[in-house]
Amino acid sequence: TGSGVVATSSSRLTGALGDTASAAADGNPATVWQTGFGGKDVGGAWLRYRLPSPITFDHLSLTVVADRRHSVPEGLTVTATTATTGRTEKRHVALPRIRRSAVPGTTVTVPVSFPPVTGTVVRVSFGRVRWEQDVLADGSRTGTLPLGIAEVGIPGLRVPPPLAVLPGTCQSDLLTIDGHPVTVKVVGSTATALDDGQVKIEPCGADAHGIHLSAGHHVVESALATAPVDGTTAAVVPDEPGWNVDELTLSSPAGGGAPASAAAPSAPVPGAAPTVDAHETSATSWSLGVHHATSPFELVLGESLDAGWRAVATPGPDAAPGSHAVTLGAPELVDGFANGWQVSGADLRALGVRAGDGFTVSLVWAPQRWAWTGIVISGVSILVCAALAAVPWRRRRRRRAGARELAPCAPAPAPSEPVLALPAGGHGGRHLRWWTVAAVAVVTGALGAAITTPYAGVALAVAVAAGLTFRRLRLLGAAAAVGLLLAAGALVVVGQILHPAAAGGSWPAAYDDAATLAAMAVAFFGADAVVDYATTPARNGSG
């Protein structure tokens, strides 16, 4: 931009090309610098600005993004270094607690004062951050949310807005072919580039008239625009190429000569695609009607690639004589994620497709048959368990009937039916020695820690020890389990209201905290069972 200010940062949110260090010093609170997701990017995040001349300041007005989609800083360190002398001044400042809002994009301005500092390199680091965890943008899992700084608010520091078009400077450090630099320039709209749009790479300088390659194998390499800058010194960072190249097209006229124009060729325009209608759909199958297929094409199912999908094409009612079904087989990767099947000209001829005719494609997820087998086995197992549970009941009924028939000849046996009672009431139950209580509590806590968390294991051990020692605390484990289940349900409900996770197979992973609470609830139910078993008198009445 010609201002002479060079802005760098510790990290940047992937896919948000405009959310750079410059955005936090452009005087516009609507633009934001954001770190990446995860503790490695949020913890110790920093902004650094190298200026053409020194500035002196003793305060800043920090504008922080304080919504439920960002972590917020709790403290910062301001470092100012003078490049000519190497003198460094550092100030540590604790920030007041910043309250987050449920409204996305909410910002809070925090005034910060400190003894004055002077330098040509200014660095603001956030060593203390209140990490917030929530659902990621795709709803797939929870993670540490990024830090968002709308303005650092340093007096005398201002980064002008970028130029409308890219400067198109020739550079030889971006591309190499067989180890030899190629001089190119990047041209296009700056707004398009920052919006993750497409810009062009054009040969220039010594290579403006084309690149000459011999027949055979060649290696094309692109520089990676991520220099390891730690921002701890005033050293000038070597210039980077500034671009990461995602796609490169090389072309030439027939015969291999240089093209008439050095500009990048236009992408080929695909022909007319056939129309596809979904007749029947389910989670594991699709029935598709394909019409107006006059040339080979690729059929795409927009779900993540899975080798379990199978495709079979069946001729339509107006197919040519001699037509037959075609198995398209397992899918191949399309668009970096989806299932795709090539339908070739030979497939269309085998299906007897004529102009205007249609045919049917059946997509089936083959592993579903194993799922149905498992469901049938589970159902049969439930019926068997129910039958086995009924056997003791029928035996008791027969014994009672026999006892009534023998009543005139012999006295009735003493009732042996169980009596329901709250474990916290009454005066019965075993009295255990202290070392038995300690051993049972430690073992239960260790098992609970293994399947949940160490803190939950400690809580389990305490609950078991209390229940075994004090009769009126024997309901503690069950009460804790019920409370944890309610908390897990509330966490999901509130989470869906504030930040609904995307529907799909990854939805449960968006609530890892709820899953942890549910696992703890199961552990506490187990602890309640341990207490109940250990305190119940033996059948022979001994303690």
GROMACS .gro file of C-alpha atoms in nm, residues 218-536:
model
  319
  218HIS     CA    1   0.959  -3.220  -1.557
  219VAL     CA    2   0.911  -3.110  -1.196
  220VAL     CA    3   0.712  -2.793  -1.120
  221GLU     CA    4   0.744  -2.658  -0.764
  222SER     CA    5   0.585  -2.366  -0.581
  223ALA     CA    6   0.719  -2.180  -0.279
  224LEU     CA    7   0.523  -2.194   0.046
  225ALA     CA    8   0.426  -1.852   0.182
  226THR     CA    9   0.458  -1.931   0.552
  227ALA     CA   10   0.789  -1.798   0.683
  228PRO     CA   11   0.864  -1.900   1.046
  229VAL     CA   12   0.846  -1.558   1.211
  230ASP     CA   13   0.855  -1.560   1.591
  231GLY     CA   14   0.837  -1.183   1.635
  232THR     CA   15   1.076  -1.184   1.931
  233THR     CA   16   1.342  -0.959   1.770
  234ALA     CA   17   1.357  -0.654   1.550
  235ALA     CA   18   1.522  -0.843   1.267
  236VAL     CA   19   1.375  -0.778   0.924
  237VAL     CA   20   1.196  -1.085   0.796
  238PRO     CA   21   1.315  -1.190   0.448
  239ASP     CA   22   1.055  -1.123   0.181
  240GLU     CA   23   0.827  -1.416   0.107
  241PRO     CA   24   0.668  -1.491  -0.229
  242GLY     CA   25   0.338  -1.405  -0.060
  243TRP     CA   26   0.130  -1.666  -0.245
  244ASN     CA   27   0.042  -2.032  -0.218
  245VAL     CA   28  -0.033  -2.172  -0.564
  246ASP     CA   29  -0.327  -2.413  -0.569
  247GLU     CA   30  -0.359  -2.468  -0.945
  248LEU     CA   31  -0.134  -2.414  -1.246
  249THR     CA   32  -0.213  -2.469  -1.614
  250LEU     CA   33   0.054  -2.508  -1.883
  251SER     CA   34  -0.054  -2.501  -2.250
  252SER     CA   35   0.082  -2.468  -2.601
  253PRO     CA   36  -0.053  -2.480  -2.958
  254ALA     CA   37  -0.033  -2.798  -3.165
  255GLY     CA   38   0.330  -2.875  -3.238
  256GLY     CA   39   0.453  -2.746  -2.904
  257GLY     CA   40   0.535  -2.390  -2.997
  258ALA     CA   41   0.483  -2.089  -2.775
  259PRO     CA   42   0.121  -1.968  -2.756
  260ALA     CA   43   0.023  -1.647  -2.931
  261SER     CA   44  -0.065  -1.495  -2.593
  262ALA     CA   45   0.119  -1.551  -2.268
  263ALA     CA   46  -0.203  -1.509  -2.071
  264ALA     CA   47  -0.341  -1.815  -1.891
  265PRO     CA   48  -0.585  -2.011  -2.110
  266SER     CA   49  -0.951  -2.022  -2.025
  267ALA     CA   50  -1.087  -2.333  -1.858
  268PRO     CA   51  -1.264  -2.574  -2.094
  269VAL     CA   52  -1.642  -2.539  -2.104
  270PRO     CA   53  -1.820  -2.870  -2.031
  271GLY     CA   54  -2.099  -2.990  -2.256
  272ALA     CA   55  -2.464  -3.014  -2.164
  273ALA     CA   56  -2.519  -3.247  -1.870
  274PRO     CA   57  -2.807  -3.496  -1.856
  275THR     CA   58  -3.095  -3.436  -1.618
  276VAL     CA   59  -3.129  -3.655  -1.308
  277ASP     CA   60  -3.449  -3.712  -1.108
  278ALA     CA   61  -3.456  -3.884  -0.769
  279HIS     CA   62  -3.749  -4.128  -0.767
  280GLU     CA   63  -3.691  -4.295  -0.430
  281THR     CA   64  -3.438  -4.200  -0.164
  282SER     CA   65  -3.336  -4.327   0.177
  283ALA     CA   66  -3.029  -4.318   0.397
  284THR     CA   67  -2.889  -4.626   0.224
  285SER     CA   68  -3.031  -4.625  -0.131
  286TRP     CA   69  -3.124  -4.399  -0.423
  287SER     CA   70  -3.330  -4.468  -0.735
  288LEU     CA   71  -3.242  -4.216  -1.006
  289GLY     CA   72  -3.391  -4.147  -1.346
  290VAL     CA   73  -3.138  -4.018  -1.601
  291HIS     CA   74  -3.258  -3.840  -1.917
  292HIS     CA   75  -3.097  -3.673  -2.223
  293ALA     CA   76  -2.764  -3.852  -2.181
  294THR     CA   77  -2.615  -3.801  -2.528
  295SER     CA   78  -2.246  -3.830  -2.432
  296PRO     CA   79  -2.032  -3.981  -2.153
  297PHE     CA   80  -2.072  -3.815  -1.813
  298GLU     CA   81  -1.995  -3.860  -1.444
  299LEU     CA   82  -2.271  -3.931  -1.196
  300VAL     CA   83  -2.198  -3.776  -0.855
  301LEU     CA   84  -2.354  -3.857  -0.518
  302GLY     CA   85  -2.276  -3.561  -0.292
  303GLU     CA   86  -2.186  -3.763   0.017
  304SER     CA   87  -1.842  -3.846   0.155
  305LEU     CA   88  -1.664  -4.117  -0.044
  306ASP     CA   89  -1.745  -4.466   0.081
  307ALA     CA   90  -1.641  -4.783  -0.102
  308GLY     CA   91  -1.959  -4.950   0.024
  309TRP     CA   92  -2.174  -4.771  -0.236
  310ARG     CA   93  -2.261  -4.969  -0.549
  311ALA     CA   94  -2.428  -4.843  -0.870
  312VAL     CA   95  -2.625  -5.041  -1.128
  313ALA     CA   96  -2.776  -4.883  -1.442
  314THR     CA   97  -3.092  -5.043  -1.590
  315PRO     CA   98  -3.230  -4.977  -1.941
  316GLY     CA   99  -3.543  -4.766  -1.973
  317PRO     CA  100  -3.872  -4.877  -2.133
  318ASP     CA  101  -3.774  -4.727  -2.472
  319ALA     CA  102  -3.427  -4.881  -2.484
  320ALA     CA  103  -3.294  -5.028  -2.808
  321PRO     CA  104  -3.325  -5.406  -2.860
  322GLY     CA  105  -3.044  -5.606  -2.703
  323SER     CA  106  -2.985  -5.361  -2.421
  324HIS     CA  107  -2.892  -5.486  -2.075
  325ALA     CA  108  -2.811  -5.365  -1.726
  326VAL     CA  109  -2.463  -5.227  -1.657
  327THR     CA  110  -2.281  -5.251  -1.323
  328LEU     CA  111  -2.094  -4.929  -1.258
  329GLY     CA  112  -1.924  -5.077  -0.953
  330ALA     CA  113  -1.757  -4.898  -0.663
  331PRO     CA  114  -1.732  -4.519  -0.662
  332GLU     CA  115  -1.425  -4.302  -0.719
  333LEU     CA  116  -1.329  -3.974  -0.552
  334VAL     CA  117  -1.487  -3.661  -0.705
  335ASP     CA  118  -1.448  -3.297  -0.593
  336GLY     CA  119  -1.222  -3.403  -0.310
  337PHE     CA  120  -1.496  -3.574  -0.107
  338ALA     CA  121  -1.787  -3.717  -0.307
  339ASN     CA  122  -1.875  -4.052  -0.468
  340GLY     CA  123  -1.857  -4.054  -0.847
  341TRP     CA  124  -1.922  -4.308  -1.123
  342GLN     CA  125  -1.802  -4.275  -1.483
  343VAL     CA  126  -2.078  -4.353  -1.734
  344SER     CA  127  -1.891  -4.413  -2.061
  345GLY     CA  128  -2.009  -4.424  -2.420
  346ALA     CA  129  -1.987  -4.805  -2.407
  347ASP     CA  130  -2.218  -4.805  -2.102
  348LEU     CA  131  -2.473  -4.588  -2.286
  349ARG     CA  132  -2.464  -4.823  -2.587
  350ALA     CA  133  -2.509  -5.129  -2.363
  351LEU     CA  134  -2.810  -4.958  -2.203
  352GLY     CA  135  -2.959  -4.899  -2.549
  353VAL     CA  136  -2.988  -4.525  -2.492
  354ARG     CA  137  -3.114  -4.333  -2.794
  355ALA     CA  138  -3.177  -3.962  -2.835
  356GLY     CA  139  -3.420  -3.848  -2.567
  357ASP     CA  140  -3.434  -4.190  -2.398
  358GLY     CA  141  -3.379  -4.238  -2.027
  359PHE     CA  142  -3.257  -4.510  -1.796
  360THR     CA  143  -3.249  -4.584  -1.424
  361VAL     CA  144  -2.955  -4.595  -1.186
  362SER     CA  145  -2.984  -4.769  -0.849
  363LEU     CA  146  -2.737  -4.666  -0.579
  364VAL     CA  147  -2.717  -4.901  -0.279
  365TRP     CA  148  -2.496  -4.890   0.029
  366ALA     CA  149  -2.401  -5.259   0.041
  367PRO     CA  150  -2.287  -5.281   0.408
  368GLN     CA  151  -2.644  -5.210   0.517
  369ARG     CA  152  -2.725  -5.580   0.489
  370TRP     CA  153  -2.482  -5.646   0.774
  371ALA     CA  154  -2.654  -5.376   0.978
  372TRP     CA  155  -2.992  -5.544   0.921
  373THR     CA  156  -2.838  -5.879   1.020
  374GLY     CA  157  -2.715  -5.723   1.342
  375ILE     CA  158  -3.059  -5.576   1.412
  376VAL     CA  159  -3.225  -5.917   1.363
  377ILE     CA  160  -2.972  -6.085   1.592
  378SER     CA  161  -3.028  -5.814   1.855
  379GLY     CA  162  -3.406  -5.860   1.833
  380VAL     CA  163  -3.381  -6.236   1.874
  381SER     CA  164  -3.144  -6.186   2.169
  382ILE     CA  165  -3.395  -5.955   2.339
  383LEU     CA  166  -3.671  -6.212   2.298
  384VAL     CA  167  -3.450  -6.487   2.440
  385CYS     CA  168  -3.357  -6.269   2.738
  386ALA     CA  169  -3.724  -6.192   2.798
  387ALA     CA  170  -3.808  -6.563   2.789
  388LEU     CA  171  -3.527  -6.646   3.030
  389ALA     CA  172  -3.644  -6.371   3.265
  390ALA     CA  173  -3.994  -6.523   3.268
  391VAL     CA  174  -3.869  -6.870   3.375
  392PRO     CA  175  -3.804  -6.782   3.744
  393TRP     CA  176  -4.142  -6.609   3.766
  394ARG     CA  177  -4.321  -6.923   3.640
  395ARG     CA  178  -4.123  -7.138   3.884
  396ARG     CA  179  -4.221  -6.918   4.180
  397ARG     CA  180  -4.584  -6.932   4.069
  398ARG     CA  181  -4.574  -7.314   4.061
  399ARG     CA  182  -4.414  -7.328   4.409
  400ARG     CA  183  -4.687  -7.105   4.553
  401ALA     CA  184  -4.956  -7.325   4.398
  402GLY     CA  185  -4.793  -7.636   4.551
  403ALA     CA  186  -4.768  -7.466   4.891
  404ARG     CA  187  -5.142  -7.391   4.890
  405GLU     CA  188  -5.221  -7.758   4.815
  406LEU     CA  189  -5.004  -7.874   5.108
  407ALA     CA  190  -5.137  -7.613   5.349
  408PRO     CA  191  -5.371  -7.854   5.549
  409CYS     CA  192  -5.083  -8.098   5.609
  410ALA     CA  193  -4.790  -7.871   5.686
  411PRO     CA  194  -4.731  -7.513   5.798
  412ALA     CA  195  -4.667  -7.262   5.521
  413PRO     CA  196  -4.303  -7.168   5.470
  414ALA     CA  197  -4.190  -6.827   5.582
  415PRO     CA  198  -4.224  -6.562   5.314
  416SER     CA  199  -3.905  -6.509   5.119
  417GLU     CA  200  -4.015  -6.234   4.885
  418PRO     CA  201  -3.792  -5.926   4.871
  419VAL     CA  202  -3.901  -5.612   5.051
  420LEU     CA  203  -3.849  -5.274   4.883
  421ALA     CA  204  -3.690  -5.003   5.097
  422LEU     CA  205  -3.482  -4.691   5.045
  423PRO     CA  206  -3.113  -4.755   5.113
  424ALA     CA  207  -3.098  -4.436   5.321
  425GLY     CA  208  -3.372  -4.548   5.557
  426GLY     CA  209  -3.396  -4.806   5.834
  427HIS     CA  210  -3.118  -4.950   6.046
  428GLY     CA  211  -3.022  -5.263   5.852
  429GLY     CA  212  -2.723  -5.334   5.633
  430ARG     CA  213  -2.367  -5.446   5.676
  431HIS     CA  214  -2.117  -5.258   5.886
  432LEU     CA  215  -1.781  -5.254   5.701
  433ARG     CA  216  -1.439  -5.196   5.850
  434TRP     CA  217  -1.253  -4.882   5.746
  435TRP     CA  218  -0.990  -5.061   5.536
  436THR     CA  219  -1.264  -5.239   5.341
  437VAL     CA  220  -1.433  -4.905   5.276
  438ALA     CA  221  -1.104  -4.753   5.161
  439ALA     CA  222  -1.021  -5.044   4.929
  440VAL     CA  223  -1.366  -5.048   4.766
  441ALA     CA  224  -1.363  -4.668   4.721
  442VAL     CA  225  -1.014  -4.664   4.567
  443VAL     CA  226  -1.088  -4.948   4.323
  444THR     CA  227  -1.420  -4.794   4.218
  445GLY     CA  228  -1.259  -4.452   4.175
  446ALA     CA  229  -0.975  -4.596   3.965
  447LEU     CA  230  -1.218  -4.775   3.735
  448GLY     CA  231  -1.427  -4.461   3.703
  449ALA     CA  232  -1.120  -4.251   3.619
  450ALA     CA  233  -1.023  -4.500   3.348
  451ILE     CA  234  -1.357  -4.469   3.166
  452THR     CA  235  -1.426  -4.099   3.234
  453THR     CA  236  -1.182  -3.842   3.378
  454PRO     CA  237  -0.944  -3.835   3.677
  455TYR     CA  238  -1.159  -3.575   3.852
  456ALA     CA  239  -1.465  -3.797   3.810
  457GLY     CA  240  -1.267  -4.088   3.955
  458VAL     CA  241  -1.193  -3.886   4.270
  459ALA     CA  242  -1.561  -3.789   4.301
  460LEU     CA  243  -1.664  -4.154   4.262
  461ALA     CA  244  -1.424  -4.264   4.533
  462VAL     CA  245  -1.562  -3.999   4.770
  463ALA     CA  246  -1.923  -4.094   4.692
  464VAL     CA  247  -1.856  -4.466   4.750
  465ALA     CA  248  -1.670  -4.401   5.075
  466ALA     CA  249  -1.951  -4.175   5.200
  467GLY     CA  250  -2.219  -4.428   5.105
  468LEU     CA  251  -2.039  -4.718   5.273
  469THR     CA  252  -1.973  -4.518   5.593
  470PHE     CA  253  -2.292  -4.318   5.639
  471ARG     CA  254  -2.625  -4.494   5.582
  472ARG     CA  255  -2.810  -4.174   5.494
  473LEU     CA  256  -2.562  -4.095   5.213
  474ARG     CA  257  -2.620  -4.418   5.024
  475LEU     CA  258  -2.834  -4.237   4.768
  476LEU     CA  259  -2.547  -4.001   4.685
  477GLY     CA  260  -2.427  -4.198   4.380
  478ALA     CA  261  -2.773  -4.235   4.229
  479ALA     CA  262  -2.854  -3.866   4.289
  480ALA     CA  263  -2.528  -3.760   4.124
  481ALA     CA  264  -2.597  -3.987   3.826
  482VAL     CA  265  -2.943  -3.839   3.773
  483GLY     CA  266  -2.805  -3.485   3.801
  484LEU     CA  267  -2.530  -3.556   3.549
  485LEU     CA  268  -2.780  -3.700   3.301
  486LEU     CA  269  -2.998  -3.391   3.333
  487ALA     CA  270  -2.692  -3.168   3.287
  488ALA     CA  271  -2.590  -3.357   2.973
  489GLY     CA  272  -2.937  -3.316   2.825
  490ALA     CA  273  -2.946  -2.947   2.915
  491LEU     CA  274  -2.604  -2.893   2.755
  492VAL     CA  275  -2.728  -3.035   2.425
  493VAL     CA  276  -3.055  -2.839   2.431
  494VAL     CA  277  -2.887  -2.507   2.514
  495GLY     CA  278  -2.611  -2.574   2.260
  496GLN     CA  279  -2.865  -2.638   1.985
  497ILE     CA  280  -3.045  -2.315   2.071
  498LEU     CA  281  -2.730  -2.097   2.071
  499HIS     CA  282  -2.518  -2.267   1.803
  500PRO     CA  283  -2.707  -2.553   1.634
  501ALA     CA  284  -2.474  -2.825   1.511
  502ALA     CA  285  -2.512  -2.948   1.154
  503ALA     CA  286  -2.726  -3.259   1.111
  504GLY     CA  287  -2.550  -3.577   1.008
  505GLY     CA  288  -2.339  -3.861   1.135
  506SER     CA  289  -2.092  -3.623   1.301
  507TRP     CA  290  -2.362  -3.449   1.508
  508PRO     CA  291  -2.288  -3.639   1.834
  509ALA     CA  292  -1.922  -3.537   1.816
  510ALA     CA  293  -2.030  -3.173   1.843
  511TYR     CA  294  -2.123  -3.238   2.207
  512ASP     CA  295  -1.817  -3.407   2.353
  513ASP     CA  296  -1.881  -3.238   2.688
  514ALA     CA  297  -2.232  -3.385   2.703
  515ALA     CA  298  -2.089  -3.729   2.623
  516THR     CA  299  -1.840  -3.690   2.909
  517LEU     CA  300  -2.120  -3.600   3.151
  518ALA     CA  301  -2.324  -3.900   3.034
  519ALA     CA  302  -2.025  -4.132   3.085
  520MET     CA  303  -1.982  -3.990   3.434
  521ALA     CA  304  -2.352  -4.058   3.501
  522VAL     CA  305  -2.305  -4.424   3.403
  523ALA     CA  306  -2.004  -4.444   3.634
  524PHE     CA  307  -2.205  -4.301   3.925
  525PHE     CA  308  -2.484  -4.551   3.860
  526GLY     CA  309  -2.218  -4.820   3.885
  527ALA     CA  310  -2.092  -4.668   4.210
  528ASP     CA  311  -2.446  -4.679   4.348
  529ALA     CA  312  -2.463  -5.049   4.258
  530VAL     CA  313  -2.131  -5.110   4.437
  531VAL     CA  314  -2.257  -4.940   4.754
  532ASP     CA  315  -2.585  -5.131   4.740
  533TYR     CA  316  -2.410  -5.467   4.698
  534ALA     CA  317  -2.152  -5.402   4.969
  535THR     CA  318  -2.411  -5.291   5.227
  536THR     CA  319  -2.679  -5.556   5.157
   0.00000   0.00000   0.00000
